[in-house]
Coordinates of C-alpha atoms in Angstrom, one line a residue:
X2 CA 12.4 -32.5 -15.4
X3 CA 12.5 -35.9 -17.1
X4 CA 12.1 -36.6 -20.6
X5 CA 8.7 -38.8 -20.3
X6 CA 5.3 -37.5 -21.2
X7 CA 2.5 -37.7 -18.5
X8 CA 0.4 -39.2 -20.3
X9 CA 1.8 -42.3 -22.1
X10 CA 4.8 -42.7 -20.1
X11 CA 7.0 -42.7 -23.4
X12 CA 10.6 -42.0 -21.7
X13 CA 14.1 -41.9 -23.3
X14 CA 15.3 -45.4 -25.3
X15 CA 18.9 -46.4 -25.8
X16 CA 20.5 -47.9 -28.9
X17 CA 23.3 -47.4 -31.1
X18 CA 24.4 -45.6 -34.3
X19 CA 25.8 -48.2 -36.8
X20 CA 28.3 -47.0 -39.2
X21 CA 28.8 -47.7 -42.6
X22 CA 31.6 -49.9 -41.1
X23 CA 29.5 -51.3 -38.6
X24 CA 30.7 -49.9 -36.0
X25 CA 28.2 -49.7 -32.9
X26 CA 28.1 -46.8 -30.4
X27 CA 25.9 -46.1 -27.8
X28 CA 23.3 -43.4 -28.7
X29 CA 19.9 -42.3 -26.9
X30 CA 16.7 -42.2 -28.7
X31 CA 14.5 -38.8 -27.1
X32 CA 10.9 -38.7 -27.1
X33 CA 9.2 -35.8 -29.4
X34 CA 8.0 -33.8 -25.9
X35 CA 5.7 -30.5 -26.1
X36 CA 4.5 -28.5 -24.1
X37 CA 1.2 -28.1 -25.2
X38 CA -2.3 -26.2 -22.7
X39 CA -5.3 -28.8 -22.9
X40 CA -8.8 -27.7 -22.0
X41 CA -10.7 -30.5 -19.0
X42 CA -14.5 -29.6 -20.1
X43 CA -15.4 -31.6 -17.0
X44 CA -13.4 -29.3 -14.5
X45 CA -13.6 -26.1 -16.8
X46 CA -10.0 -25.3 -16.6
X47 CA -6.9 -25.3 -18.3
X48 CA -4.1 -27.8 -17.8
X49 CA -0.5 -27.6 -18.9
X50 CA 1.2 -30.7 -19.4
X51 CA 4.3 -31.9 -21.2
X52 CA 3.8 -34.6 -23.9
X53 CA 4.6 -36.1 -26.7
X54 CA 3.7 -35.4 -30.2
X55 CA 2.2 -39.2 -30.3
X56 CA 0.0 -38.5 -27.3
X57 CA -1.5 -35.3 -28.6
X58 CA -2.5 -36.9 -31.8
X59 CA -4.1 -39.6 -29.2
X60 CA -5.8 -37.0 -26.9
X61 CA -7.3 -35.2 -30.4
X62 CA -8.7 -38.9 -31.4
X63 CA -10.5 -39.7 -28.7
X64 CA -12.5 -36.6 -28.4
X65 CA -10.2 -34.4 -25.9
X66 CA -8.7 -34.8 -22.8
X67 CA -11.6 -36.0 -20.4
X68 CA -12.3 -38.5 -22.9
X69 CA -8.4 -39.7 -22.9
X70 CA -7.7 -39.8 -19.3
X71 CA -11.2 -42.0 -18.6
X72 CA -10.2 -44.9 -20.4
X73 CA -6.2 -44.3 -20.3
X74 CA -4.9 -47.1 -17.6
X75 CA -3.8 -45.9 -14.4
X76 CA 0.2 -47.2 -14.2
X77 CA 1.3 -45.5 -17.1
X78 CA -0.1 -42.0 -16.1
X79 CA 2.4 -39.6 -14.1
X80 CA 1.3 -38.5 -10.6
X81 CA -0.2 -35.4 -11.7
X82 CA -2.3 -37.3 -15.1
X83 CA -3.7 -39.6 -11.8
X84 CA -5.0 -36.7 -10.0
X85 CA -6.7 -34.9 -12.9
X86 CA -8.3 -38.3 -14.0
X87 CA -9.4 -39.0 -10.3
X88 CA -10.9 -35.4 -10.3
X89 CA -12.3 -35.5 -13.4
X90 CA -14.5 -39.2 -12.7
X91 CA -15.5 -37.8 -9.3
X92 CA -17.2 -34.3 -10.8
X93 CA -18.6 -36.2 -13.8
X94 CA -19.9 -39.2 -10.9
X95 CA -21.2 -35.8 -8.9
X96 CA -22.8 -34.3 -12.9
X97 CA -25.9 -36.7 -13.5
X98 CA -26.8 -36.4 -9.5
X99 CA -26.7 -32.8 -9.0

């Protein structure tokens, strides 16, 4: 399992520590991932996914997870985020007809 959130894409970064003697050494910088249950009102399920702390706080601002996943872009999502968003637009294209 990687260390990037499947929504944001936010992966591990590299750096280094500095001492007090500045001396550099490689370090890695790891994202704040949770595993957190999200409701899709559209699909009336549950969805477990594994994101960061950052994206959460997103998801909660724009109004829940339908709402973030409809205007989140396409090339930063991970395979799964894809499908859910793909399902989601096609039962709320189906909604307003039915």
């Amino acid at each position: 399992m990687s260390r990037t959130c499947e929504l944001t894409a936010k992966a591990v970064m590299s750096g280094n520590n500095v001492s007090h003697a500045n001396n550099k050494t490689k370090r890695r910088f790891l994202p704040n991932l949770v595993k957190v249950t999200l409701i899709s009102e559209a699909l009336n399920q549950n969805v477990r996914l594994r994101i960061s702390a950052n994206a959460l706080r997103s998801v909660e601002h724009r109004g829940g997870l339908d709402a973030f996943l409809a205007k989140a872009d396409v090339a930063e999502l991970s395979q799964r985020a894809r499908l859910l968003k793909k399902q989601i637009a096609k039962k709320l294209a189906d909604q307003p007809a039915a």
